[in-house]
PDB file of C-alpha atoms in Angstrom:
ATOM      1  CA  MET A  43       0.041   0.013   0.034  1.00 60.00           C
ATOM      2  CA  ALA A  44       1.275   3.479  -0.932  1.00 72.00           C
ATOM      3  CA  SER A  45       0.816   6.321   1.532  1.00 90.00           C
ATOM      4  CA  VAL A  46       0.632   8.936  -1.170  1.00 94.00           C
ATOM      5  CA  ALA A  47      -0.258   8.533  -4.843  1.00 95.00           C
ATOM      6  CA  LEU A  48       1.043  11.425  -7.007  1.00 96.00           C
ATOM      7  CA  LEU A  49      -0.344  12.120 -10.443  1.00 95.00           C
ATOM      8  CA  SER A  50       1.922  14.277 -12.635  1.00 93.00           C
ATOM      9  CA  ASN A  51       1.479  15.797 -16.053  1.00 88.00           C
ATOM     10  CA  PRO A  52       4.940  16.456 -17.514  1.00 86.00           C
ATOM     11  CA  ARG A  53       3.445  18.696 -20.220  1.00 79.00           C
ATOM     12  CA  SER A  54       2.106  21.228 -17.738  1.00 77.00           C
ATOM     13  CA  THR A  55       4.019  24.546 -17.876  1.00 69.00           C
ATOM     14  CA  GLY A  56       5.205  24.349 -14.167  1.00 72.00           C
ATOM     15  CA  ASN A  57       6.527  20.805 -14.525  1.00 76.00           C
ATOM     16  CA  ARG A  58       9.080  21.636 -17.286  1.00 75.00           C
ATOM     17  CA  ALA A  59      11.480  22.728 -14.575  1.00 79.00           C
ATOM     18  CA  LEU A  60       9.994  21.069 -11.556  1.00 86.00           C
ATOM     19  CA  LEU A  61       9.509  17.470 -12.602  1.00 89.00           C
ATOM     20  CA  PRO A  62      13.187  16.377 -12.270  1.00 90.00           C
ATOM     21  CA  ARG A  63      13.115  17.437  -8.633  1.00 91.00           C
ATOM     22  CA  VAL A  64       9.833  15.654  -8.094  1.00 92.00           C
ATOM     23  CA  ARG A  65      11.167  12.485  -9.576  1.00 93.00           C
ATOM     24  CA  GLU A  66      14.257  12.661  -7.387  1.00 94.00           C
ATOM     25  CA  TYR A  67      12.081  13.263  -4.327  1.00 94.00           C
ATOM     26  CA  CYS A  68       9.773  10.324  -5.129  1.00 93.00           C
ATOM     27  CA  ALA A  69      12.797   8.021  -5.717  1.00 93.00           C
ATOM     28  CA  ALA A  70      13.931   8.805  -2.173  1.00 94.00           C
ATOM     29  CA  HIS A  71      10.385   8.045  -0.775  1.00 92.00           C
ATOM     30  CA  PRO A  72       9.298   4.585  -1.805  1.00 91.00           C
ATOM     31  CA  ASP A  73       5.963   5.120  -0.093  1.00 91.00           C
ATOM     32  CA  ILE A  74       4.979   7.561  -2.861  1.00 94.00           C
ATOM     33  CA  PHE A  75       3.427   6.003  -5.942  1.00 96.00           C
ATOM     34  CA  HIS A  76       4.228   8.334  -8.829  1.00 96.00           C
ATOM     35  CA  TYR A  77       2.218   8.073 -12.005  1.00 96.00           C
ATOM     36  CA  GLU A  78       3.020  10.289 -15.017  1.00 94.00           C
ATOM     37  CA  VAL A  79       0.637  10.968 -17.870  1.00 92.00           C
ATOM     38  CA  GLU A  80       1.531  12.612 -21.186  1.00 85.00           C
ATOM     39  CA  ASP A  81      -2.062  13.633 -21.987  1.00 84.00           C
ATOM     40  CA  VAL A  82      -5.274  14.234 -20.053  1.00 82.00           C
ATOM     41  CA  ASP A  83      -6.911  11.329 -22.038  1.00 86.00           C
ATOM     42  CA  GLN A  84      -4.583   9.010 -20.063  1.00 92.00           C
ATOM     43  CA  ILE A  85      -5.878  10.160 -16.671  1.00 92.00           C
ATOM     44  CA  GLY A  86      -8.676   7.655 -16.608  1.00 92.00           C
ATOM     45  CA  GLU A  87      -6.226   4.746 -16.752  1.00 94.00           C
ATOM     46  CA  ALA A  88      -3.926   6.565 -14.282  1.00 95.00           C
ATOM     47  CA  ILE A  89      -6.725   6.852 -11.623  1.00 94.00           C
ATOM     48  CA  ARG A  90      -7.660   3.175 -12.153  1.00 94.00           C
ATOM     49  CA  THR A  91      -4.051   2.134 -11.536  1.00 95.00           C
ATOM     50  CA  ILE A  92      -3.737   4.444  -8.586  1.00 95.00           C
ATOM     51  CA  ALA A  93      -6.872   2.891  -6.987  1.00 94.00           C
ATOM     52  CA  MET A  94      -5.131  -0.516  -7.059  1.00 93.00           C
ATOM     53  CA  VAL A  95      -2.443   0.706  -4.546  1.00 92.00           C
ATOM     54  CA  SER A  96      -5.065   2.073  -2.071  1.00 92.00           C
ATOM     55  CA  PRO A  97      -3.314   5.355  -1.249  1.00 94.00           C
ATOM     56  CA  ARG A  98      -4.269   7.444   1.800  1.00 94.00           C
ATOM     57  CA  VAL A  99      -4.020  10.741  -0.240  1.00 95.00           C
ATOM     58  CA  VAL A 100      -4.076  11.420  -3.964  1.00 95.00           C
ATOM     59  CA  ALA A 101      -1.847  14.438  -4.860  1.00 94.00           C
ATOM     60  CA  ILE A 102      -2.364  16.183  -8.219  1.00 93.00           C
ATOM     61  CA  ASN A 103       0.754  17.775  -9.804  1.00 90.00           C
ATOM     62  CA  GLY A 104      -0.327  19.532 -13.041  1.00 85.00           C
ATOM     63  CA  GLY A 105      -2.168  22.417 -14.557  1.00 79.00           C
ATOM     64  CA  ASP A 106      -5.815  23.337 -14.126  1.00 78.00           C
ATOM     65  CA  GLY A 107      -6.870  20.955 -16.887  1.00 80.00           C
ATOM     66  CA  THR A 108      -5.143  18.035 -15.148  1.00 86.00           C
ATOM     67  CA  VAL A 109      -6.904  18.834 -11.887  1.00 86.00           C
ATOM     68  CA  GLN A 110     -10.286  19.056 -13.604  1.00 86.00           C
ATOM     69  CA  ALA A 111      -9.835  15.709 -15.458  1.00 89.00           C
ATOM     70  CA  ALA A 112      -8.559  13.963 -12.335  1.00 91.00           C
ATOM     71  CA  LEU A 113     -11.458  15.148 -10.146  1.00 91.00           C
ATOM     72  CA  THR A 114     -13.888  13.991 -12.798  1.00 90.00           C
ATOM     73  CA  GLU A 115     -12.370  10.542 -12.984  1.00 91.00           C
ATOM     74  CA  LEU A 116     -11.964  10.245  -9.221  1.00 91.00           C
ATOM     75  CA  TYR A 117     -15.596  11.009  -8.452  1.00 88.00           C
ATOM     76  CA  SER A 118     -17.363   9.668 -11.613  1.00 84.00           C
ATOM     77  CA  GLY A 119     -15.260   6.555 -12.401  1.00 83.00           C
ATOM     78  CA  GLY A 120     -16.150   4.506  -9.360  1.00 84.00           C
ATOM     79  CA  HIS A 121     -12.572   3.254  -8.987  1.00 87.00           C
ATOM     80  CA  PHE A 122     -12.497   3.651  -5.171  1.00 87.00           C
ATOM     81  CA  GLY A 123     -15.909   2.102  -4.611  1.00 82.00           C
ATOM     82  CA  GLY A 124     -17.509   5.435  -4.252  1.00 76.00           C
ATOM     83  CA  SER A 125     -15.098   6.633  -1.423  1.00 86.00           C
ATOM     84  CA  PRO A 126     -11.943   8.142  -2.969  1.00 90.00           C
ATOM     85  CA  PRO A 127      -9.262   9.298  -0.464  1.00 93.00           C
ATOM     86  CA  PRO A 128      -8.660  13.009   0.216  1.00 94.00           C
ATOM     87  CA  VAL A 129      -7.186  14.947  -2.689  1.00 93.00           C
ATOM     88  CA  ALA A 130      -4.241  17.391  -2.357  1.00 92.00           C
ATOM     89  CA  VAL A 131      -3.727  19.875  -5.163  1.00 90.00           C
ATOM     90  CA  LEU A 132      -0.114  21.160  -5.626  1.00 89.00           C
ATOM     91  CA  PRO A 133       0.209  24.803  -6.763  1.00 82.00           C
ATOM     92  CA  ASN A 134       1.497  24.096 -10.228  1.00 76.00           C
ATOM     93  CA  GLY A 135      -1.113  25.613 -12.536  1.00 66.00           C
ATOM     94  CA  LYS A 136      -1.230  29.036 -14.137  1.00 64.00           C
ATOM     95  CA  THR A 137      -4.008  30.348 -11.823  1.00 63.00           C
ATOM     96  CA  ASN A 138      -3.722  27.848  -8.831  1.00 66.00           C
ATOM     97  CA  LEU A 139      -7.185  28.873  -7.484  1.00 73.00           C
ATOM     98  CA  ILE A 140      -7.977  25.423  -6.195  1.00 78.00           C
ATOM     99  CA  ALA A 141      -4.508  25.004  -4.573  1.00 77.00           C
ATOM    100  CA  LEU A 142      -4.719  28.388  -2.999  1.00 76.00           C
ATOM    101  CA  ASP A 143      -8.186  27.731  -1.567  1.00 77.00           C
ATOM    102  CA  LEU A 144      -6.792  24.586   0.021  1.00 77.00           C
ATOM    103  CA  GLY A 145      -3.867  26.370   1.552  1.00 74.00           C
ATOM    104  CA  ALA A 146      -1.119  25.356  -1.021  1.00 74.00           C
ATOM    105  CA  GLU A 147       1.065  28.077  -2.373  1.00 75.00           C
ATOM    106  CA  GLY A 148       4.684  28.666  -3.399  1.00 76.00           C
ATOM    107  CA  ASP A 149       6.908  25.716  -4.323  1.00 84.00           C
ATOM    108  CA  PRO A 150       4.910  22.646  -5.383  1.00 87.00           C
ATOM    109  CA  LEU A 151       7.622  20.340  -4.032  1.00 91.00           C
ATOM    110  CA  LYS A 152       7.292  22.025  -0.607  1.00 90.00           C
ATOM    111  CA  ALA A 153       3.580  21.275  -0.807  1.00 89.00           C
ATOM    112  CA  LEU A 154       4.277  17.639  -1.666  1.00 92.00           C
ATOM    113  CA  GLU A 155       6.639  17.359   1.349  1.00 92.00           C
ATOM    114  CA  ARG A 156       3.785  18.786   3.457  1.00 91.00           C
ATOM    115  CA  VAL A 157       1.455  16.029   2.212  1.00 92.00           C
ATOM    116  CA  VAL A 158       4.016  13.349   3.114  1.00 93.00           C
ATOM    117  CA  GLU A 159       4.515  14.953   6.545  1.00 92.00           C
ATOM    118  CA  LEU A 160       0.811  14.856   7.288  1.00 92.00           C
ATOM    119  CA  VAL A 161       0.586  11.200   6.374  1.00 92.00           C
ATOM    120  CA  GLN A 162       3.667  10.213   8.250  1.00 90.00           C
ATOM    121  CA  THR A 163       2.626  12.051  11.482  1.00 90.00           C
ATOM    122  CA  GLY A 164      -0.969  10.773  11.273  1.00 88.00           C
ATOM    123  CA  GLU A 165      -2.467  14.230  11.033  1.00 89.00           C
ATOM    124  CA  ILE A 166      -4.516  13.663   7.889  1.00 90.00           C
ATOM    125  CA  GLU A 167      -7.864  13.658   9.541  1.00 90.00           C
ATOM    126  CA  ASN A 168      -7.182  17.027  11.206  1.00 90.00           C
ATOM    127  CA  HIS A 169      -6.556  18.646   7.780  1.00 91.00           C
ATOM    128  CA  VAL A 170      -9.418  17.064   5.701  1.00 92.00           C
ATOM    129  CA  ILE A 171     -11.995  19.609   4.597  1.00 90.00           C
ATOM    130  CA  GLU A 172     -15.047  19.039   2.378  1.00 88.00           C
ATOM    131  CA  ARG A 173     -16.055  20.914  -0.699  1.00 86.00           C
ATOM    132  CA  GLN A 174     -18.830  20.374  -3.241  1.00 88.00           C
ATOM    133  CA  LEU A 175     -17.850  20.083  -6.832  1.00 90.00           C
ATOM    134  CA  ILE A 176     -19.596  21.793  -9.820  1.00 92.00           C
ATOM    135  CA  SER A 177     -20.996  19.258 -12.238  1.00 92.00           C
ATOM    136  CA  LEU A 178     -21.079  20.661 -15.801  1.00 91.00           C
ATOM    137  CA  ASP A 179     -23.642  18.847 -17.929  1.00 84.00           C
ATOM    138  CA  ARG A 180     -23.906  19.361 -21.720  1.00 70.00           C
ATOM    139  CA  ASP A 181     -26.199  17.543 -24.166  1.00 65.00           C
ATOM    140  CA  ASP A 182     -25.055  14.051 -25.096  1.00 65.00           C
ATOM    141  CA  SER A 183     -21.821  14.444 -23.153  1.00 70.00           C
ATOM    142  CA  PRO A 184     -20.890  12.983 -19.735  1.00 79.00           C
ATOM    143  CA  PRO A 185     -20.782  15.398 -16.854  1.00 85.00           C
ATOM    144  CA  VAL A 186     -17.429  17.128 -16.125  1.00 88.00           C
ATOM    145  CA  LEU A 187     -16.465  18.067 -12.491  1.00 90.00           C
ATOM    146  CA  GLY A 188     -14.590  21.080 -11.299  1.00 88.00           C
ATOM    147  CA  MET A 189     -14.570  23.862  -8.657  1.00 87.00           C
ATOM    148  CA  PHE A 190     -14.243  27.185 -10.485  1.00 87.00           C
ATOM    149  CA  LEU A 191     -16.125  28.333 -13.623  1.00 89.00           C
ATOM    150  CA  GLY A 192     -15.579  31.570 -15.473  1.00 85.00           C
ATOM    151  CA  GLY A 193     -18.016  32.763 -18.167  1.00 84.00           C
ATOM    152  CA  ALA A 194     -19.216  35.790 -20.117  1.00 81.00           C
ATOM    153  CA  TYR A 195     -16.596  38.445 -20.787  1.00 82.00           C
ATOM    154  CA  LEU A 196     -14.387  36.942 -18.106  1.00 81.00           C
ATOM    155  CA  ALA A 197     -14.059  33.796 -20.219  1.00 81.00           C
ATOM    156  CA  ASP A 198     -13.357  35.913 -23.339  1.00 83.00           C
ATOM    157  CA  VAL A 199     -10.530  37.724 -21.433  1.00 86.00           C
ATOM    158  CA  MET A 200      -9.126  34.425 -20.152  1.00 83.00           C
ATOM    159  CA  LEU A 201      -9.106  32.966 -23.666  1.00 84.00           C
ATOM    160  CA  TYR A 202      -7.577  36.186 -24.934  1.00 88.00           C
ATOM    161  CA  CYS A 203      -4.842  35.923 -22.301  1.00 89.00           C
ATOM    162  CA  ARG A 204      -4.220  32.243 -23.172  1.00 85.00           C
ATOM    163  CA  HIS A 205      -4.008  32.808 -27.006  1.00 87.00           C
ATOM    164  CA  ARG A 206      -2.514  36.294 -27.251  1.00 90.00           C
ATOM    165  CA  ILE A 207      -0.461  37.012 -24.076  1.00 91.00           C
ATOM    166  CA  TYR A 208       0.809  33.728 -22.732  1.00 88.00           C
ATOM    167  CA  PRO A 209       2.822  33.204 -25.998  1.00 90.00           C
ATOM    168  CA  LEU A 210       4.803  36.361 -25.293  1.00 90.00           C
ATOM    169  CA  GLY A 211       6.489  34.409 -22.470  1.00 87.00           C
ATOM    170  CA  LEU A 212       5.676  36.899 -19.686  1.00 88.00           C
ATOM    171  CA  PRO A 213       5.402  35.733 -16.048  1.00 85.00           C
ATOM    172  CA  ASN A 214       1.882  34.465 -15.181  1.00 79.00           C
ATOM    173  CA  GLY A 215       1.203  37.349 -12.817  1.00 82.00           C
ATOM    174  CA  VAL A 216       2.106  39.912 -15.451  1.00 90.00           C
ATOM    175  CA  SER A 217       0.145  38.121 -18.130  1.00 90.00           C
ATOM    176  CA  HIS A 218      -3.030  38.165 -15.983  1.00 87.00           C
ATOM    177  CA  PHE A 219      -2.590  41.806 -15.028  1.00 90.00           C
ATOM    178  CA  LEU A 220      -2.068  42.828 -18.622  1.00 92.00           C
ATOM    179  CA  ALA A 221      -5.141  40.893 -19.762  1.00 90.00           C
ATOM    180  CA  ALA A 222      -7.262  42.488 -17.030  1.00 87.00           C
ATOM    181  CA  ILE A 223      -6.119  45.919 -17.890  1.00 90.00           C
ATOM    182  CA  LEU A 224      -6.816  45.411 -21.685  1.00 90.00           C
ATOM    183  CA  GLY A 225     -10.238  43.962 -20.812  1.00 86.00           C
ATOM    184  CA  LEU A 226     -11.064  46.823 -18.515  1.00 84.00           C
ATOM    185  CA  PHE A 227      -9.981  49.354 -21.176  1.00 86.00           C
ATOM    186  CA  ALA A 228     -12.296  47.554 -23.696  1.00 84.00           C
ATOM    187  CA  ILE A 229     -15.236  47.656 -21.309  1.00 81.00           C
ATOM    188  CA  ILE A 230     -14.799  51.331 -20.381  1.00 81.00           C
ATOM    189  CA  PHE A 231     -14.625  52.502 -23.992  1.00 81.00           C
ATOM    190  CA  GLY A 232     -17.091  50.022 -25.397  1.00 80.00           C
ATOM    191  CA  ILE A 233     -14.726  48.517 -27.971  1.00 82.00           C
ATOM    192  CA  GLY A 234     -13.428  45.048 -28.699  1.00 80.00           C
ATOM    193  CA  GLY A 235     -12.008  42.737 -31.326  1.00 80.00           C
ATOM    194  CA  GLY A 236      -8.705  43.061 -33.148  1.00 80.00           C
ATOM    195  CA  ARG A 237      -5.938  43.375 -30.659  1.00 83.00           C
ATOM    196  CA  LEU A 238      -8.439  43.531 -27.745  1.00 86.00           C
ATOM    197  CA  PRO A 239     -10.767  40.891 -26.250  1.00 85.00           C
ATOM    198  CA  PRO A 240     -14.035  40.581 -28.249  1.00 83.00           C
ATOM    199  CA  LYS A 241     -17.088  42.564 -27.223  1.00 81.00           C
ATOM    200  CA  PRO A 242     -19.453  40.874 -24.698  1.00 77.00           C
ATOM    201  CA  GLU A 243     -22.538  38.944 -26.054  1.00 76.00           C
ATOM    202  CA  PRO A 244     -25.978  38.691 -24.362  1.00 76.00           C
ATOM    203  CA  MET A 245     -26.629  35.672 -22.204  1.00 79.00           C
ATOM    204  CA  THR A 246     -29.237  34.327 -19.789  1.00 80.00           C
ATOM    205  CA  VAL A 247     -28.338  32.960 -16.400  1.00 84.00           C
ATOM    206  CA  SER A 248     -31.042  31.002 -14.540  1.00 84.00           C
ATOM    207  CA  LEU A 249     -31.157  29.648 -10.936  1.00 82.00           C
ATOM    208  CA  ILE A 250     -33.637  26.935 -10.274  1.00 69.00           C
ATOM    209  CA  ARG A 251     -35.391  28.716  -7.388  1.00 66.00           C
ATOM    210  CA  GLN A 252     -34.236  32.371  -7.721  1.00 66.00           C
ATOM    211  CA  GLY A 253     -35.412  33.046 -11.236  1.00 71.00           C
ATOM    212  CA  GLU A 254     -33.277  34.334 -14.089  1.00 75.00           C
ATOM    213  CA  PHE A 255     -31.571  37.491 -15.252  1.00 80.00           C
ATOM    214  CA  LYS A 256     -30.426  38.456 -18.760  1.00 81.00           C
ATOM    215  CA  GLY A 257     -27.882  40.878 -20.250  1.00 81.00           C
ATOM    216  CA  LYS A 258     -24.219  41.378 -21.105  1.00 82.00           C
ATOM    217  CA  PHE A 259     -21.860  40.609 -18.260  1.00 85.00           C
ATOM    218  CA  SER A 260     -18.240  41.654 -17.778  1.00 82.00           C
ATOM    219  CA  LEU A 261     -17.846  38.939 -15.056  1.00 83.00           C
ATOM    220  CA  LEU A 262     -19.547  35.580 -14.450  1.00 87.00           C
ATOM    221  CA  ILE A 263     -18.131  33.335 -11.840  1.00 88.00           C
ATOM    222  CA  VAL A 264     -19.627  30.119 -10.403  1.00 90.00           C
ATOM    223  CA  THR A 265     -17.605  28.375  -7.744  1.00 88.00           C
ATOM    224  CA  THR A 266     -17.733  26.079  -4.691  1.00 86.00           C
ATOM    225  CA  LEU A 267     -14.392  27.461  -3.478  1.00 82.00           C
ATOM    226  CA  GLU A 268     -14.334  29.758  -0.350  1.00 74.00           C
ATOM    227  CA  LYS A 269     -11.870  32.194  -2.009  1.00 64.00           C
ATOM    228  CA  LEU A 270     -12.029  33.133  -5.686  1.00 56.00           C
ATOM    229  CA  LEU A 271     -10.664  35.889  -7.812  1.00 50.00           C
ATOM    230  CA  LEU A 272      -9.873  39.341  -6.328  1.00 48.00           C
ATOM    231  CA  ASN A 273      -9.676  37.687  -2.796  1.00 50.00           C
ATOM    232  CA  ILE A 274     -13.462  37.555  -2.570  1.00 55.00           C
ATOM    233  CA  ARG A 275     -14.462  35.316   0.379  1.00 52.00           C
ATOM    234  CA  THR A 276     -17.598  33.564  -0.898  1.00 48.00           C
ATOM    235  CA  SER A 277     -18.284  32.093   2.616  1.00 46.00           C
ATOM    236  CA  GLU A 278     -19.377  35.652   3.463  1.00 45.00           C
ATOM    237  CA  SER A 279     -22.023  35.817   0.751  1.00 44.00           C
ATOM    238  CA  HIS A 280     -25.665  36.138   1.756  1.00 45.00           C
ATOM    239  CA  GLY A 281     -28.234  33.468   1.208  1.00 44.00           C
ATOM    240  CA  THR A 282     -28.399  29.722   1.908  1.00 46.00           C
ATOM    241  CA  ASN A 283     -30.098  28.645  -1.258  1.00 48.00           C
ATOM    242  CA  GLY A 284     -27.458  26.246  -2.437  1.00 56.00           C
ATOM    243  CA  HIS A 285     -23.765  25.321  -2.491  1.00 78.00           C
ATOM    244  CA  MET A 286     -22.649  26.988  -5.709  1.00 86.00           C
ATOM    245  CA  LYS A 287     -21.865  30.708  -5.477  1.00 87.00           C
ATOM    246  CA  LEU A 288     -22.583  32.903  -8.484  1.00 88.00           C
ATOM    247  CA  LEU A 289     -21.162  36.313  -9.084  1.00 88.00           C
ATOM    248  CA  ALA A 290     -22.391  38.109 -12.306  1.00 88.00           C
ATOM    249  CA  THR A 291     -21.474  41.799 -13.009  1.00 89.00           C
ATOM    250  CA  GLU A 292     -23.199  43.646 -15.872  1.00 89.00           C
ATOM    251  CA  THR A 293     -20.984  45.380 -18.464  1.00 84.00           C
ATOM    252  CA  SER A 294     -21.884  48.914 -17.446  1.00 85.00           C
ATOM    253  CA  VAL A 295     -18.802  50.869 -16.084  1.00 85.00           C
ATOM    254  CA  GLY A 296     -20.856  51.726 -12.984  1.00 89.00           C
ATOM    255  CA  ALA A 297     -21.667  48.130 -12.104  1.00 88.00           C
ATOM    256  CA  LEU A 298     -18.069  47.091 -12.625  1.00 84.00           C
ATOM    257  CA  PHE A 299     -16.717  49.801 -10.304  1.00 87.00           C
ATOM    258  CA  ARG A 300     -19.468  49.131  -7.750  1.00 90.00           C
ATOM    259  CA  MET A 301     -18.364  45.524  -7.620  1.00 86.00           C
ATOM    260  CA  LEU A 302     -14.601  46.539  -7.458  1.00 83.00           C
ATOM    261  CA  GLY A 303     -15.379  49.052  -4.710  1.00 87.00           C
ATOM    262  CA  ALA A 304     -17.267  46.567  -2.628  1.00 85.00           C
ATOM    263  CA  THR A 305     -14.467  44.043  -3.142  1.00 80.00           C
ATOM    264  CA  TRP A 306     -11.886  46.631  -2.025  1.00 82.00           C
ATOM    265  CA  ARG A 307     -13.929  47.313   1.143  1.00 83.00           C
ATOM    266  CA  GLY A 308     -14.588  43.666   1.816  1.00 76.00           C
ATOM    267  CA  THR A 309     -18.407  44.085   1.650  1.00 81.00           C
ATOM    268  CA  LEU A 310     -19.124  42.260  -1.657  1.00 77.00           C
ATOM    269  CA  GLY A 311     -22.160  39.980  -1.182  1.00 74.00           C
ATOM    270  CA  GLN A 312     -23.324  41.639   2.093  1.00 78.00           C
ATOM    271  CA  LYS A 313     -25.854  43.938   0.509  1.00 83.00           C
ATOM    272  CA  PRO A 314     -27.492  44.298  -2.971  1.00 85.00           C
ATOM    273  CA  LEU A 315     -25.624  46.380  -5.570  1.00 89.00           C
ATOM    274  CA  ASP A 316     -27.191  47.738  -8.790  1.00 91.00           C
ATOM    275  CA  GLY A 317     -25.917  45.668 -11.754  1.00 89.00           C
ATOM    276  CA  VAL A 318     -24.126  43.061  -9.520  1.00 90.00           C
ATOM    277  CA  HIS A 319     -25.764  39.692  -8.884  1.00 87.00           C
ATOM    278  CA  PHE A 320     -24.397  37.607  -5.945  1.00 85.00           C
ATOM    279  CA  GLN A 321     -26.454  34.527  -5.322  1.00 84.00           C
ATOM    280  CA  GLN A 322     -26.281  30.830  -4.377  1.00 84.00           C
ATOM    281  CA  GLY A 323     -27.964  27.831  -5.878  1.00 83.00           C
ATOM    282  CA  ASP A 324     -27.853  24.077  -6.501  1.00 85.00           C
ATOM    283  CA  GLU A 325     -28.672  24.291 -10.248  1.00 88.00           C
ATOM    284  CA  ILE A 326     -27.660  26.999 -12.640  1.00 89.00           C
ATOM    285  CA  ARG A 327     -28.326  27.195 -16.407  1.00 87.00           C
ATOM    286  CA  ILE A 328     -26.276  29.341 -18.807  1.00 85.00           C
ATOM    287  CA  GLU A 329     -27.293  29.999 -22.383  1.00 80.00           C
ATOM    288  CA  GLY A 330     -26.583  32.541 -25.153  1.00 74.00           C
ATOM    289  CA  GLU A 331     -25.190  32.959 -28.640  1.00 69.00           C
ATOM    290  CA  ARG A 332     -21.609  32.725 -27.425  1.00 64.00           C
ATOM    291  CA  SER A 333     -21.823  31.135 -23.965  1.00 69.00           C
ATOM    292  CA  ASN A 334     -18.320  29.852 -23.623  1.00 76.00           C
ATOM    293  CA  VAL A 335     -17.290  28.876 -20.090  1.00 85.00           C
ATOM    294  CA  ILE A 336     -13.985  27.810 -18.632  1.00 84.00           C
ATOM    295  CA  LEU A 337     -14.095  25.199 -15.897  1.00 86.00           C
ATOM    296  CA  ASP A 338     -10.793  24.773 -14.083  1.00 81.00           C
ATOM    297  CA  GLY A 339      -8.924  25.848 -17.212  1.00 75.00           C
ATOM    298  CA  GLU A 340     -10.908  23.774 -19.759  1.00 79.00           C
ATOM    299  CA  ILE A 341     -13.210  25.367 -22.325  1.00 79.00           C
ATOM    300  CA  PHE A 342     -16.822  24.281 -22.775  1.00 80.00           C
ATOM    301  CA  GLU A 343     -19.618  25.801 -24.930  1.00 72.00           C
ATOM    302  CA  ALA A 344     -23.318  25.319 -25.314  1.00 63.00           C
ATOM    303  CA  LYS A 345     -24.055  23.916 -28.823  1.00 62.00           C
ATOM    304  CA  GLY A 346     -27.218  24.276 -30.921  1.00 58.00           C
ATOM    305  CA  GLY A 347     -28.749  26.751 -28.578  1.00 66.00           C
ATOM    306  CA  LYS A 348     -28.847  24.175 -25.683  1.00 76.00           C
ATOM    307  CA  PRO A 349     -27.802  25.501 -22.235  1.00 81.00           C
ATOM    308  CA  ILE A 350     -24.928  24.517 -20.013  1.00 85.00           C
ATOM    309  CA  ILE A 351     -26.421  23.134 -16.794  1.00 88.00           C
ATOM    310  CA  LEU A 352     -24.449  23.308 -13.557  1.00 91.00           C
ATOM    311  CA  THR A 353     -25.365  21.352 -10.451  1.00 91.00           C
ATOM    312  CA  SER A 354     -23.424  20.834  -7.176  1.00 89.00           C
ATOM    313  CA  THR A 355     -22.288  17.401  -5.997  1.00 87.00           C
ATOM    314  CA  GLN A 356     -22.284  15.844  -2.588  1.00 86.00           C
ATOM    315  CA  PRO A 357     -19.318  17.067  -0.419  1.00 86.00           C
ATOM    316  CA  VAL A 358     -15.996  15.424  -1.170  1.00 88.00           C
ATOM    317  CA  PRO A 359     -12.766  15.354   0.882  1.00 92.00           C
ATOM    318  CA  PHE A 360      -9.745  17.426   0.164  1.00 92.00           C
ATOM    319  CA  LEU A 361      -6.514  17.899   2.108  1.00 91.00           C
ATOM    320  CA  ARG A 362      -5.796  21.414   3.416  1.00 88.00           C
ATOM    321  CA  LEU A 363      -2.104  21.985   3.516  1.00 83.00           C
ATOM    322  CA  ALA A 364      -1.992  25.237   5.656  1.00 75.00           C
ATOM    323  CA  ALA A 365      -0.928  24.809   9.244  1.00 62.00           C
TER     324      ALA A 365
END
């Protein structure tokens, strides 16, 4: 039996420099079962193999797409008889939102050492926390599981950053800041396309009990994380109508700055704001002409006018690495 099973994707950006150190560390710790995949399509077989060694923790070392695919296979594949072990996410993606929410930041190898330490000292149970996952369902496709979804103009800016700014080779933080500034510039002046992110398109967002709202949105976030972009603490949001938290900001400059101002003051979600929707639900539908969404780094879109449907799963265990 392995104490820790480590799933690594050598093709993720962070692993290009890190993986030799990870391999050396695993070689010195035979209680770590290290499985490397070359493509996310191999993750199903990887999780099946990992289940055979009955690890106490599954650690994921890869980008956001690796994390999303691994979570989907862990909790939909039935390889652990319906009870997978806690999952630790190493901070090795471009955004690291899931890892940061679980208390992992900085050097991914240090995070792995922390996982091994918790196993060896028998402190795992004291660091297990539960999170619901988002189940994304599209017509004639199996559900995909994740924890952070960006849509509307946010997805457009994220895709713009991926295709136009990442190739420049800038540090991730600089790339994200530059994309945000250009997106904000386009929103303020009502322009888009060309060298800027495209203009927002109308969409409809529906919550099963709270009704629906329509419009063009500069920001659409659905998450089960406690902390998301801009250091917003979703656990402070009002309402108890479900496990998924939704933040949608209309494209008017006033709504955007009201949202940013409330975020700066730490009051976002505590009282209604004109043009800012902050709600919770267990089922959310997204539809529109261009309703691209990004779930943990992977792109999904509604086809043929059919909506993307989001539901929350039952709580699943994760390993919190913060002291």
